[in-house]
CSV table of C-alpha atoms in Angstrom, one decimal:
chain,number,residue,atom,x,y,z
A,29,ARG,CA,44.0,-51.0,-25.0
A,30,LYS,CA,43.1,-48.1,-22.7
A,31,GLU,CA,46.3,-45.7,-21.4
A,32,VAL,CA,45.4,-46.9,-17.5
A,33,GLU,CA,43.9,-50.2,-16.4
A,34,GLN,CA,42.8,-50.9,-12.7
A,35,ASP,CA,41.3,-53.9,-11.4
A,36,PRO,CA,37.9,-54.2,-12.3
A,37,GLY,CA,36.8,-54.8,-8.8
A,38,PRO,CA,34.1,-54.4,-7.0
A,39,PHE,CA,35.9,-55.6,-4.1
A,40,ASN,CA,33.9,-56.6,-0.9
A,41,VAL,CA,36.2,-56.8,2.7
A,42,PRO,CA,35.1,-56.8,6.4
A,43,GLU,CA,36.7,-54.2,8.4
A,44,GLY,CA,40.2,-54.4,9.2
A,45,ALA,CA,41.3,-56.3,6.3
A,46,THR,CA,43.9,-55.5,3.9
A,47,VAL,CA,43.2,-54.8,0.4
A,48,ALA,CA,45.7,-53.8,-2.9
A,49,PHE,CA,44.4,-52.5,-5.9
A,50,ASN,CA,46.5,-52.7,-9.0
A,51,CYS,CA,47.1,-50.0,-11.9
A,52,THR,CA,49.2,-50.5,-15.2
A,53,TYR,CA,49.7,-48.0,-17.8
A,54,SER,CA,50.4,-47.7,-21.1
A,55,ASN,CA,53.0,-44.4,-21.8
A,56,SER,CA,56.2,-45.1,-20.8
A,57,ALA,CA,56.4,-41.0,-20.9
A,58,SER,CA,54.6,-41.1,-18.1
A,59,GLN,CA,56.0,-38.9,-15.2
A,60,SER,CA,53.9,-38.5,-12.1
A,61,PHE,CA,51.1,-40.8,-10.5
A,62,PHE,CA,48.0,-40.4,-8.4
A,63,TRP,CA,45.1,-42.0,-6.4
A,64,TYR,CA,42.3,-40.1,-6.5
A,65,ARG,CA,39.2,-41.4,-4.3
A,66,GLN,CA,35.8,-41.0,-5.1
A,67,ASP,CA,32.7,-41.3,-3.0
A,68,CYS,CA,29.3,-42.2,-4.2
A,69,ARG,CA,27.6,-39.4,-5.9
A,70,LYS,CA,30.7,-37.0,-5.4
A,71,GLU,CA,33.6,-35.7,-7.3
A,72,PRO,CA,37.1,-37.3,-7.3
A,73,LYS,CA,39.6,-35.9,-4.9
A,74,LEU,CA,43.2,-36.7,-4.4
A,75,LEU,CA,44.0,-39.1,-2.2
A,76,MET,CA,48.0,-39.2,-2.8
A,77,SER,CA,50.8,-39.0,-5.0
A,78,VAL,CA,52.3,-41.9,-6.1
A,79,TYR,CA,56.4,-41.7,-5.8
A,80,SER,CA,59.3,-44.1,-7.4
A,81,SER,CA,60.3,-44.9,-3.4
A,82,GLY,CA,56.7,-45.5,-2.3
A,83,ASN,CA,54.8,-43.7,0.2
A,84,GLU,CA,52.9,-43.6,3.1
A,85,ASP,CA,50.1,-42.0,4.3
A,86,GLY,CA,48.4,-43.4,7.2
A,87,ARG,CA,47.2,-46.7,6.6
A,88,PHE,CA,47.7,-46.2,2.7
A,89,THR,CA,51.0,-47.3,1.0
A,90,ALA,CA,51.7,-46.0,-2.8
A,91,GLN,CA,54.3,-48.0,-4.7
A,92,LEU,CA,55.4,-47.8,-8.4
A,93,ASN,CA,57.1,-49.9,-10.4
A,94,ARG,CA,58.4,-48.0,-13.7
A,95,ALA,CA,59.9,-50.9,-15.5
A,96,SER,CA,56.6,-52.7,-15.3
A,97,GLN,CA,54.6,-49.6,-15.7
A,98,TYR,CA,52.2,-50.7,-12.6
A,99,ILE,CA,51.0,-48.7,-9.7
A,100,SER,CA,49.6,-50.2,-6.7
A,101,LEU,CA,47.8,-48.9,-3.4
A,102,LEU,CA,47.4,-50.9,-0.4
A,103,ILE,CA,44.9,-50.0,2.5
A,104,ARG,CA,45.4,-51.7,5.9
A,105,ASP,CA,43.1,-52.0,8.6
A,106,SER,CA,40.2,-51.0,6.5
A,107,LYS,CA,37.4,-49.0,8.0
A,108,LEU,CA,33.9,-48.3,6.8
A,109,SER,CA,34.8,-44.9,5.6
A,110,ASP,CA,37.4,-46.5,3.2
A,111,SER,CA,34.3,-47.4,0.6
A,112,ALA,CA,34.5,-46.0,-2.0
A,113,THR,CA,35.8,-45.7,-6.0
A,114,TYR,CA,39.4,-45.6,-6.0
A,115,LEU,CA,40.9,-43.9,-8.9
A,116,CYS,CA,44.5,-44.7,-10.9
A,117,VAL,CA,45.7,-41.5,-12.5
A,118,VAL,CA,48.8,-40.5,-14.8
A,119,PHE,CA,50.4,-37.7,-16.0
A,120,ALA,CA,52.7,-37.7,-18.9
A,121,SER,CA,55.2,-35.1,-20.5
A,122,GLY,CA,54.0,-32.5,-23.3
A,123,SER,CA,50.2,-33.2,-21.9
A,124,ALA,CA,50.2,-29.8,-20.0
A,125,ARG,CA,48.2,-30.1,-17.2
A,126,GLN,CA,46.2,-33.1,-18.4
A,127,LEU,CA,45.6,-36.3,-16.3
A,128,THR,CA,44.7,-39.5,-18.0
A,129,PHE,CA,42.0,-41.3,-15.1
A,130,GLY,CA,41.8,-45.2,-15.1
A,131,SER,CA,38.2,-46.7,-14.8
A,132,GLY,CA,38.0,-47.1,-11.1
A,133,THR,CA,38.0,-49.9,-8.9
A,134,GLN,CA,34.9,-50.2,-6.5
A,135,LEU,CA,35.6,-50.9,-2.7
A,136,THR,CA,33.3,-51.9,0.0
A,137,VAL,CA,34.1,-52.3,3.4
A,138,LEU,CA,31.7,-54.2,5.2
A,139,PRO,CA,31.0,-54.0,8.7
B,21,ASP,CA,37.8,-20.6,-0.8
B,22,ALA,CA,34.4,-22.2,-1.8
B,23,GLY,CA,36.2,-24.2,-4.5
B,24,VAL,CA,35.3,-25.0,-7.6
B,25,ILE,CA,31.3,-24.1,-8.3
B,26,GLN,CA,28.9,-25.9,-10.5
B,27,SER,CA,25.4,-25.1,-11.7
B,28,PRO,CA,22.8,-26.3,-11.9
B,29,ARG,CA,23.5,-29.5,-9.9
B,30,HIS,CA,20.8,-31.5,-11.3
B,31,GLU,CA,19.1,-30.8,-14.8
B,32,VAL,CA,16.5,-32.8,-16.7
B,33,THR,CA,15.4,-31.7,-19.9
B,34,GLU,CA,13.9,-33.0,-23.1
B,35,MET,CA,15.7,-34.1,-26.4
B,36,GLY,CA,16.4,-31.2,-28.7
B,37,GLN,CA,16.6,-29.0,-26.1
B,38,GLU,CA,20.0,-26.5,-25.6
B,39,VAL,CA,21.4,-27.3,-21.8
B,40,THR,CA,24.1,-24.7,-20.4
B,41,LEU,CA,26.2,-25.9,-17.5
B,42,ARG,CA,28.5,-23.3,-15.8
B,43,CYS,CA,31.9,-23.4,-13.5
B,44,LYS,CA,33.3,-21.1,-11.4
B,45,PRO,CA,37.2,-22.1,-10.8
B,46,ILE,CA,38.9,-21.6,-7.7
B,47,SER,CA,40.6,-17.9,-7.8
B,48,GLY,CA,44.5,-18.2,-8.9
B,49,HIS,CA,43.9,-21.3,-10.7
B,50,ASP,CA,45.0,-21.2,-14.7
B,51,TYR,CA,43.9,-24.2,-15.9
B,52,LEU,CA,40.2,-25.2,-16.1
B,53,PHE,CA,38.9,-28.9,-17.5
B,54,TRP,CA,35.6,-30.2,-18.3
B,55,TYR,CA,34.9,-33.7,-17.8
B,56,ARG,CA,32.2,-36.0,-18.6
B,57,GLN,CA,31.4,-39.4,-16.5
B,58,THR,CA,29.2,-42.5,-17.2
B,59,MET,CA,29.5,-45.6,-16.1
B,60,MET,CA,30.4,-47.3,-19.6
B,61,ARG,CA,32.8,-45.0,-20.1
B,62,GLY,CA,34.3,-43.9,-16.9
B,63,LEU,CA,35.7,-40.0,-16.5
B,64,GLU,CA,36.5,-38.7,-19.7
B,65,LEU,CA,38.2,-35.5,-20.7
B,66,LEU,CA,36.3,-33.5,-23.1
B,67,ILE,CA,38.1,-30.1,-23.0
B,68,TYR,CA,40.6,-28.1,-21.0
B,69,PHE,CA,41.9,-24.2,-20.7
B,70,ASN,CA,44.7,-22.6,-19.9
B,71,ASN,CA,44.6,-18.7,-19.1
B,72,ASN,CA,41.1,-18.4,-20.4
B,73,VAL,CA,42.2,-20.3,-24.0
B,74,PRO,CA,41.1,-23.5,-25.3
B,75,ILE,CA,44.0,-26.1,-25.4
B,76,ASP,CA,42.7,-29.5,-26.7
B,77,ASP,CA,39.1,-29.9,-27.2
B,78,SER,CA,39.5,-33.3,-28.9
B,79,GLY,CA,37.5,-35.2,-26.1
B,80,MET,CA,34.8,-32.9,-27.1
B,81,PRO,CA,32.2,-35.7,-28.8
B,82,GLU,CA,30.7,-33.7,-31.6
B,83,ASP,CA,30.0,-30.2,-33.3
B,84,ARG,CA,26.8,-30.7,-30.5
B,85,PHE,CA,29.0,-29.7,-27.6
B,86,SER,CA,30.7,-26.2,-27.2
B,87,ALA,CA,32.7,-24.5,-24.2
B,88,LYS,CA,33.8,-21.1,-23.5
B,89,MET,CA,35.5,-19.3,-21.1
B,90,PRO,CA,35.4,-15.7,-21.6
B,91,ASN,CA,37.2,-14.8,-18.3
B,92,ALA,CA,39.4,-16.8,-15.7
B,93,SER,CA,36.7,-16.8,-13.2
B,94,PHE,CA,33.8,-18.5,-15.4
B,95,SER,CA,33.5,-21.1,-17.9
B,96,THR,CA,30.2,-22.7,-19.8
B,97,LEU,CA,29.7,-26.6,-21.5
B,98,LYS,CA,26.7,-25.9,-24.2
B,99,ILE,CA,24.9,-28.6,-25.6
B,100,GLN,CA,22.6,-27.8,-28.4
B,101,PRO,CA,20.5,-29.9,-29.5
B,102,SER,CA,21.0,-32.4,-26.6
B,103,GLU,CA,20.2,-36.0,-27.2
B,104,PRO,CA,19.6,-39.4,-24.6
B,105,ARG,CA,23.1,-40.5,-25.0
B,106,ASP,CA,24.5,-36.7,-23.6
B,107,SER,CA,23.0,-38.4,-20.3
B,108,ALA,CA,25.9,-38.1,-17.7
B,109,VAL,CA,27.7,-36.1,-15.0
B,110,TYR,CA,29.7,-33.3,-16.2
B,111,PHE,CA,32.3,-32.0,-13.9
B,112,CYS,CA,34.4,-29.2,-14.0
B,113,ALA,CA,38.2,-28.9,-12.3
B,114,SER,CA,40.8,-26.4,-11.9
B,115,SER,CA,44.4,-26.8,-11.0
B,116,GLN,CA,47.2,-24.1,-10.8
B,117,THR,CA,50.5,-24.2,-12.7
B,118,SER,CA,52.6,-23.6,-9.4
B,119,GLY,CA,52.9,-25.8,-6.7
B,120,ASP,CA,51.8,-29.1,-7.1
B,121,GLY,CA,50.3,-28.2,-10.2
B,122,ASN,CA,49.2,-31.6,-10.9
B,123,GLU,CA,46.8,-31.5,-8.5
B,124,GLN,CA,42.9,-31.1,-10.2
B,125,PHE,CA,40.5,-29.8,-8.0
B,126,PHE,CA,37.0,-30.9,-8.8
B,127,GLY,CA,33.4,-29.2,-8.7
B,128,PRO,CA,30.5,-31.3,-7.4
B,129,GLY,CA,29.0,-31.7,-10.8
B,130,THR,CA,26.0,-31.6,-12.9
B,131,ARG,CA,24.0,-34.6,-12.8
B,132,LEU,CA,22.5,-34.2,-16.7
B,133,THR,CA,19.4,-36.3,-17.6
B,134,VAL,CA,18.4,-36.1,-21.5
B,135,LEU,CA,15.0,-37.8,-21.8
């Protein structure tokens, strides 16, 4: 079993739609969680951290459920510019600055 | 800051040739990571350094791969001899211990094709 598993995708949604991505992690010692975004043929970049209480950044909402070892990302009112691959990322104690990346979920927002 | 700098951006070589990828981390960052990304395997950590010292190289696929960090502003990843299955995008990333130390900043990557 992979340490971090994501919806395989791809997700093709119309502009203005709401879309949700899910992610599960296997290491119960994981302590920090993130969503990274990777545009086509570009490098990954941090989108947002995920906090236990849930957090919002504009149209993006991230949720964490430690009991179920589950992370989600909700994008509201999707824009064409949201088209990218979204990577679920986990940091576990004892691994120094080593992050574990999920394989990513591809999103295409259609006009 | 210019961000993480990698060179070359693209490399096409023939099987058996030596390939050297270069990385300059963000100034002040004390962690440096080398990743490989393919469609089949996603983003894989190859090796990472802390204060120029290799900490974990368990992700290095085999002895053909080696990495060095002679100083805080430069690292290399070498493949010798290269094979077609090494074709991938190689990313270098850096992070710092203080602040939001878990955020890694990636370079633009080197797209390697081995024929």
